Coordinates of C-alpha atoms in Angstrom, one line a residue:
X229 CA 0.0 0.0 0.0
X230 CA 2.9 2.8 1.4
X231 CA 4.5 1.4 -1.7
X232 CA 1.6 2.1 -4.1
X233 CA 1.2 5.4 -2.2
X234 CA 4.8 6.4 -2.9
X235 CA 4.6 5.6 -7.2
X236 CA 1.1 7.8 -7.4
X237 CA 2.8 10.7 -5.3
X238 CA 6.0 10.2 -8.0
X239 CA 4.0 9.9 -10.8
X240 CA 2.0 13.1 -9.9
X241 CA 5.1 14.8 -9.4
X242 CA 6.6 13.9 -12.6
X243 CA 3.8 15.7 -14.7
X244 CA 3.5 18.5 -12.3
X245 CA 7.4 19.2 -13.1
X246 CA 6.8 17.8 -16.8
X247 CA 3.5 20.5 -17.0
X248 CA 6.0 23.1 -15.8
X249 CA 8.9 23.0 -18.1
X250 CA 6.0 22.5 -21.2
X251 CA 4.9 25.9 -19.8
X252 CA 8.5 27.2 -19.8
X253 CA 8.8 25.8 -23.3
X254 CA 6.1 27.4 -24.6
X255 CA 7.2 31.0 -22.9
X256 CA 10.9 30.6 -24.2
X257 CA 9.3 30.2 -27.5
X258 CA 7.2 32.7 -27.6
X259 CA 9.8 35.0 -26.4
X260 CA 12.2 34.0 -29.4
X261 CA 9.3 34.5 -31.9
X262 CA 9.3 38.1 -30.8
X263 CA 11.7 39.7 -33.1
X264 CA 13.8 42.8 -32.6
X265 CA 13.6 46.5 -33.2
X266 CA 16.7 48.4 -32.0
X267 CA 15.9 52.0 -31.9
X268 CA 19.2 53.7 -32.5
X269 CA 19.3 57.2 -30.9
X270 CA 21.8 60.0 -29.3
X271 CA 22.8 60.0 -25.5
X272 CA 21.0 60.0 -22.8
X273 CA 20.5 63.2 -21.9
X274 CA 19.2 64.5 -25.2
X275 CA 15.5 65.0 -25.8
X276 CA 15.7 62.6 -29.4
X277 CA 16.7 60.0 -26.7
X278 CA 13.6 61.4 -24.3
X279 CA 11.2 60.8 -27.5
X280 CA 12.3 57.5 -27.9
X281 CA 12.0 55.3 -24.8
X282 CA 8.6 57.0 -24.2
X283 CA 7.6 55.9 -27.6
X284 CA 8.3 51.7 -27.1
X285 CA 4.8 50.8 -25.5
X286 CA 3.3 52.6 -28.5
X287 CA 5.1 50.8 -31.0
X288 CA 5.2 47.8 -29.4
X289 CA 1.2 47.7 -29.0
X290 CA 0.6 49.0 -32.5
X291 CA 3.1 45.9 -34.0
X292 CA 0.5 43.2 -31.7
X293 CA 3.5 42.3 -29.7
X294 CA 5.0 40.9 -31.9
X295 CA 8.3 43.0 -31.6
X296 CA 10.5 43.9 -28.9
X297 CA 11.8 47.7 -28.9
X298 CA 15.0 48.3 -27.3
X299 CA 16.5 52.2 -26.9
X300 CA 20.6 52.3 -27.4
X301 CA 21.3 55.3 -27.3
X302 CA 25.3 56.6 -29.1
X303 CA 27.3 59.4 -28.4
X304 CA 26.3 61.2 -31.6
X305 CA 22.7 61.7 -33.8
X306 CA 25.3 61.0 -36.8
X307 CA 26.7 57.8 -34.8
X308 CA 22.6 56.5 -34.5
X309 CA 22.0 56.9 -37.9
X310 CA 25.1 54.8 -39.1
X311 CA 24.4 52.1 -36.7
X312 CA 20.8 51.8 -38.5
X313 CA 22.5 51.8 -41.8
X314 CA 25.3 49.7 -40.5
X315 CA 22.4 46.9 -39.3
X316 CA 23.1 47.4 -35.4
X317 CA 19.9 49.1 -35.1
X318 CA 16.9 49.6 -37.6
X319 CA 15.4 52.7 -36.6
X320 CA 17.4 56.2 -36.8
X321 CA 17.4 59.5 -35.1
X322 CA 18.2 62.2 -37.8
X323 CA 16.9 65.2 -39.3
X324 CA 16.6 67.1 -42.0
X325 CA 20.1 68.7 -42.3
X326 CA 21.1 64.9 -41.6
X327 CA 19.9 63.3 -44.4
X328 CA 21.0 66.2 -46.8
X329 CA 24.4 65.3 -45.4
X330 CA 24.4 61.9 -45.6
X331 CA 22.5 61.5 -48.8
X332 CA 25.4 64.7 -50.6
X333 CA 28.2 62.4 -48.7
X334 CA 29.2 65.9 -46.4
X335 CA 30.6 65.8 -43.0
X336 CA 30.6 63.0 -40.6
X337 CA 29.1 60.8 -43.9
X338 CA 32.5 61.8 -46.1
X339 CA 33.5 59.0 -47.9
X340 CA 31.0 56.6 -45.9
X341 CA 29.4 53.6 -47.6
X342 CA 26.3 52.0 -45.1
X343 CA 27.1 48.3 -44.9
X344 CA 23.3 47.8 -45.1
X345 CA 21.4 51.0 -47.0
X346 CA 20.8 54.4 -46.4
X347 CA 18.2 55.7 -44.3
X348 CA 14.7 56.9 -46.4
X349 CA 12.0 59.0 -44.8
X350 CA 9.7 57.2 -42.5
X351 CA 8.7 59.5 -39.4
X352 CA 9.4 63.4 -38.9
X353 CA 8.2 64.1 -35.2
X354 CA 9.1 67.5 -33.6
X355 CA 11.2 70.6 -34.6
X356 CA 13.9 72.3 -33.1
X357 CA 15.1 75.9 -32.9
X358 CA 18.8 76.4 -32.8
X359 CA 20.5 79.7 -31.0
X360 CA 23.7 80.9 -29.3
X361 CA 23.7 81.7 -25.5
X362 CA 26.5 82.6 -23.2
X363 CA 26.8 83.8 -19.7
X364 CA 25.0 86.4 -18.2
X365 CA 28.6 87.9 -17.2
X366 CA 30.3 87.8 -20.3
X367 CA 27.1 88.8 -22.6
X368 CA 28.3 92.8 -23.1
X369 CA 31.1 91.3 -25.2
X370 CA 28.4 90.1 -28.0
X371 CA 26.5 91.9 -30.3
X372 CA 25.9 89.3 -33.9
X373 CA 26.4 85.6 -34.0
X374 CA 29.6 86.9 -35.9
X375 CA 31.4 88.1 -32.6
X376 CA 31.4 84.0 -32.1
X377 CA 33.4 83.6 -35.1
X378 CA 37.0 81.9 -34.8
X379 CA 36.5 81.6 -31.2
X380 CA 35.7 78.3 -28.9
X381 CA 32.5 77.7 -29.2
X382 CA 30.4 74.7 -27.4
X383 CA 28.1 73.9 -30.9
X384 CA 26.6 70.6 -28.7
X385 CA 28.1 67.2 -29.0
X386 CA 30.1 66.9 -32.5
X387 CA 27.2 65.1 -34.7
X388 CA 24.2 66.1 -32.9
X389 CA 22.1 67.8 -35.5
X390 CA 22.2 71.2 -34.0
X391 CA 26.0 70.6 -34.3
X392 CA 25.4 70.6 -38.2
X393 CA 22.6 72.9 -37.9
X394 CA 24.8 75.4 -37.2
X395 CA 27.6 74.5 -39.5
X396 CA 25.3 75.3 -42.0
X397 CA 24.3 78.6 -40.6
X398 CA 28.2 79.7 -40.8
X399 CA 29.0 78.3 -44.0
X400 CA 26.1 80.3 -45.5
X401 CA 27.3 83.1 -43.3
X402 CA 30.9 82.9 -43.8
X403 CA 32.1 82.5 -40.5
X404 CA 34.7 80.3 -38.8
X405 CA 33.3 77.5 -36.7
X406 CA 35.7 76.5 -34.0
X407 CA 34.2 73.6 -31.9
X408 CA 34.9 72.3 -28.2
X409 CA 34.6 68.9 -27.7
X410 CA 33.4 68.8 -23.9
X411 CA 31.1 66.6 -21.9
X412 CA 27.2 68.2 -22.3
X413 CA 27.0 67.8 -18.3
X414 CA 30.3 70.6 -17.9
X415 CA 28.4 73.3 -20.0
X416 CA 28.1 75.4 -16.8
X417 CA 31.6 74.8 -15.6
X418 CA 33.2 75.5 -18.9
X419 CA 30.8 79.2 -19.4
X420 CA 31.8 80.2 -16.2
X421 CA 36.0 79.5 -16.5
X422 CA 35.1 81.4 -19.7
X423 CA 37.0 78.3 -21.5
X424 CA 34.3 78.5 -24.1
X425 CA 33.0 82.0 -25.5
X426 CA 29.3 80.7 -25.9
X427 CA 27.3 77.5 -26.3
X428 CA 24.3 76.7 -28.8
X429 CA 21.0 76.3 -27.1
X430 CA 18.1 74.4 -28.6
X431 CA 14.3 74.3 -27.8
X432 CA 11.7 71.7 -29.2
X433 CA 8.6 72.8 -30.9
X434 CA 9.7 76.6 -29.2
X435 CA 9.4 74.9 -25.3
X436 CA 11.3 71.9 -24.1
X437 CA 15.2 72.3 -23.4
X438 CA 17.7 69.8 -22.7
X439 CA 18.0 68.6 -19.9
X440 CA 21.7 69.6 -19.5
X441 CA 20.7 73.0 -20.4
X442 CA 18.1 73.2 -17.6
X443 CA 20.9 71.9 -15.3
X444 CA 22.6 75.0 -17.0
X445 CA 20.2 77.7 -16.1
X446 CA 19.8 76.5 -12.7
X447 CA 23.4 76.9 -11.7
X448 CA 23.9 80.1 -13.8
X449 CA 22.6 83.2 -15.2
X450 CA 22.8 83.0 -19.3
X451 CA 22.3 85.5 -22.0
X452 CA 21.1 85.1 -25.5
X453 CA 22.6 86.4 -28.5
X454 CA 20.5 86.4 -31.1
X455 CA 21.7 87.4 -34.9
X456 CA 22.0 90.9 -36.0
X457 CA 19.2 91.9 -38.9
X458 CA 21.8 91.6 -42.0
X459 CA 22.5 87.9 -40.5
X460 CA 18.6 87.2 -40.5
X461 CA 18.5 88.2 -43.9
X462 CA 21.2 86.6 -45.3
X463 CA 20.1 83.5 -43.5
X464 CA 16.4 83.8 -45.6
X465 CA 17.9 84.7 -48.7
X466 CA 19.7 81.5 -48.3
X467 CA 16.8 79.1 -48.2
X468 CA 16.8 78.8 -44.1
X469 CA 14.0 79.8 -42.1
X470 CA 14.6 81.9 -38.8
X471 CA 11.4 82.2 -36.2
X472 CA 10.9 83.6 -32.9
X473 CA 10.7 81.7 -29.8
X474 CA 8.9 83.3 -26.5
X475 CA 12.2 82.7 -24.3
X476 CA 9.5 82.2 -21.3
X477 CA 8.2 79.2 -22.7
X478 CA 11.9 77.9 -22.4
X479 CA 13.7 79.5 -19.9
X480 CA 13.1 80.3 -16.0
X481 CA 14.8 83.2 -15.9
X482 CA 14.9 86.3 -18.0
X483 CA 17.9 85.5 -21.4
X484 CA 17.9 89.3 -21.8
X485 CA 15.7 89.4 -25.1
X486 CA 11.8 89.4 -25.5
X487 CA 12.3 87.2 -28.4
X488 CA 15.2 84.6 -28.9
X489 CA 15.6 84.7 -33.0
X490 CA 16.6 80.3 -34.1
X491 CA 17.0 78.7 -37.1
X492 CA 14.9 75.2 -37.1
X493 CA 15.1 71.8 -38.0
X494 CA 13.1 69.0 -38.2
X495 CA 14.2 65.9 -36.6
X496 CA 12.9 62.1 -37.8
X497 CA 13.2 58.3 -36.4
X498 CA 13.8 56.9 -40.2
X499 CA 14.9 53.5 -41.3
X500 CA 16.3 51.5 -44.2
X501 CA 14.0 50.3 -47.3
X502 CA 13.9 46.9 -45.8
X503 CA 12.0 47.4 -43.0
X504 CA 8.2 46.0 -43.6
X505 CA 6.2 48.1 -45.0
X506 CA 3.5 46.9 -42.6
X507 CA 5.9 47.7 -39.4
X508 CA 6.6 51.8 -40.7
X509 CA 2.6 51.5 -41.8
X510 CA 1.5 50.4 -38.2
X511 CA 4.2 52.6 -36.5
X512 CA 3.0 56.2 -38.1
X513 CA -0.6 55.0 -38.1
X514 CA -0.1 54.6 -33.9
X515 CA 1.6 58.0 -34.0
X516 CA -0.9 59.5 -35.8
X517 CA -3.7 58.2 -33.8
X518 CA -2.1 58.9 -30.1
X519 CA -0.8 62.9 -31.7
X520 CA -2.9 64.3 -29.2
X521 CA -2.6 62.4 -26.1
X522 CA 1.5 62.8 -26.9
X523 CA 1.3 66.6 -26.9
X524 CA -0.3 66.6 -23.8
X525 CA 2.1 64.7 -21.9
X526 CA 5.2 66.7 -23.8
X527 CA 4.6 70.4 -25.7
X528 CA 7.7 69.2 -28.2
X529 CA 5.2 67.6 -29.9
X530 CA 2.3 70.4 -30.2
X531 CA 3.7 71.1 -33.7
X532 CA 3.4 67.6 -34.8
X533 CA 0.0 67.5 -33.0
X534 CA -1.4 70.4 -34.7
X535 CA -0.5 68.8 -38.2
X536 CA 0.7 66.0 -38.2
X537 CA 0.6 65.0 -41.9
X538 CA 2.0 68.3 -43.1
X539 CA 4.6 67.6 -40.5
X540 CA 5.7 64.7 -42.7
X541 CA 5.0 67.0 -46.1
X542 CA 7.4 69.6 -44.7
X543 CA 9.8 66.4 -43.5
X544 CA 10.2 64.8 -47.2
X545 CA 10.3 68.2 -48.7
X546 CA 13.6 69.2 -47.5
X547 CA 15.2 67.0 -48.8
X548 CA 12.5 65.5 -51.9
X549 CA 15.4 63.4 -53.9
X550 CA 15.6 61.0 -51.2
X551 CA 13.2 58.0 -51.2
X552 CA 10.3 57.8 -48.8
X553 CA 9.7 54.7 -47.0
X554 CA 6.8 52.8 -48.3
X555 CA 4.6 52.2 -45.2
X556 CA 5.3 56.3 -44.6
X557 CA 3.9 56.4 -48.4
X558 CA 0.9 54.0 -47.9
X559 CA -0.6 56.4 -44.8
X560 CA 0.3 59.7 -47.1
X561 CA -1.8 58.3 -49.7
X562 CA -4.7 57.6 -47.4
X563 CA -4.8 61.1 -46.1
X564 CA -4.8 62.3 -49.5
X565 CA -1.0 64.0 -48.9
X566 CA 1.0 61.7 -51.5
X567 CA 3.0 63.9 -54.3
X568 CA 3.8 61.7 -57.1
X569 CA 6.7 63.7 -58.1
X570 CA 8.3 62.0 -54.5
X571 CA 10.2 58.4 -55.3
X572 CA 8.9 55.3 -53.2
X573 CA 12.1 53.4 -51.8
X574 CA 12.7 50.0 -52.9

């Protein structure tokens, strides 16, 4: 009887443990089913990285599941969108004056072949302003984005977009851009041992700062200097646009102009031709359908809210020679936005 007793409890035992490792099994496989999406973006402590990890549950939801959407974040926006051309990610932070770079083989993209493809369009989502601020202490000795010319000058990290951003505003000006490498987080220390003259500032969508500038504004007083008139119209007859951002929107404390005067860009998460169509379809569609709910929780995206397919209009039309990623093109054409003159990526 004990020894009957004893084979029924081991028997039970045996398909308890057997049931459990079947229900291991089946989550192991379910987990490698789920494929990959590595969202390639700039470091940490940048906003495009911000956008980005609060993004995954939406993507994630609108693709069923099915995929799994890591962040990795590089020290450079040029560095992100090589790794998604270079196949260690698939999904790119750039922007506009990015993919004229890459796609003209300028700058950090100089001689550089992707050893997968080139990004095309896919997603434009916010817009950034670009201007020059330095401290509050050494403001009197700045009249024109000129006075910054030759000297050592924090542009942001070497790659970041605003980085190029404003290489193109002194090429089309004629100045001389001298960059200083430093860490983002030693902004304050490096304005205040006056070992760089100024530092570019950026807002998104006219509000959000980075976060190491809010760090910045805390432990200092700052001044903007914003470019003299004959800049501003040299800038326009040039093909850039300059607006007007309400430096309270931006800024705690008073910048020492009523209106700080930036030249914009528009920044993008885009991907190679070979992602599915149905993934960059699903992706925008989410977007597009959770615009509102977005701008709530962050004013960077207001702009995109607002209008969000003529955000993705305005995105393709700076740069209208590059291809446009098909799912991108499948949602344009169901809101009636397509331009046939624009090429679909293959």
């Amino acid at each position: 009887m004990f020894k009957r007793r004893l084979d029924y409890s081991l028997s039970a035992s045996l398909v308890a443990l057997a049931a459990f490792f079947a229900v291991m099994a089946v989550g192991t496989a379910s987990a490698q089913e789920r494929k990959s999406i590595r969202w390639a973006t700039s470091s940490v402590d940048s906003y495009g990285y911000k956008v980005a990890a609060s993004m995954v549950k939406i993507v994630e939801e609108a693709l069923g599941g099915q995929y799994t959407v890591t962040v990795n974040p590089y020290p450079s926006t040029t560095g992100a969108m090589k790794a998604a051309m270079d196949g260690t990610g698939e999904i790119g932070y750039t922007a506009d004056v990015g993919m004229t770079q890459l796609y003209a083989g300028e700058g950090g993209f100089k001689d550089y072949t992707p050893a997968k493809a080139k990004l095309v369009h896919a997603w434009y989502a916010y817009p950034m302003e670009s201007f020059m601020a330095t401290s509050a202490k050494d403001a009197g000795k700045y009249r024109c984005w000129g006075d910054f010319s030759g000297k050592p000058v924090f542009y942001t990290t070497a790659g970041f977009m605003n980085w190029l951003n404003f290489q193109r505003i002194y090429k089309t000006l004629g100045y001389q851009f001298k960059h200083v490498q430093i860490d983002a987080k030693s902004q304050t220390d490096a304005l205040q041992a006056g070992t760089i003259a100024g530092s570019v500032a950026y807002t998104t969508a006219g509000r959000s700062l980075a976060p190491y500038w809010k760090e910045t504004e805390v432990r200092m007083d700052v001044k903007v200097i914003n470019p003299c008139p004959e800049e501003v119209a040299k800038l326009k007859a040039a093909g850039l646009a300059v607006v007007d951002v309400n430096p309270k929107d931006a800024f705690s404390k008073d910048v020492g102009v009523t209106q700080i005067h930036g030249v914009p860009i528009l920044f993008a998460y885009n991907v190679r031709p070979d992602m599915p169509e149905d993934v960059v379809y699903k992706m925008v569609s989410a977007f597009y359908k959770n615009k509102d709910n977005l701008a709530q929780a962050d004013p960077g995206f207001t702009p995109m809210a607002k209008d969000f397919v003529g955000m993705q209009v305005q995105g393709i039309n700076a740069n209208p020679d590059i291809p446009v990623h098909s799912g991108l093109a499948k949602f344009l054409k169901e809101q009636k936005a397509w331009n046939n003159k624009w090429k679909i990526a293959k």
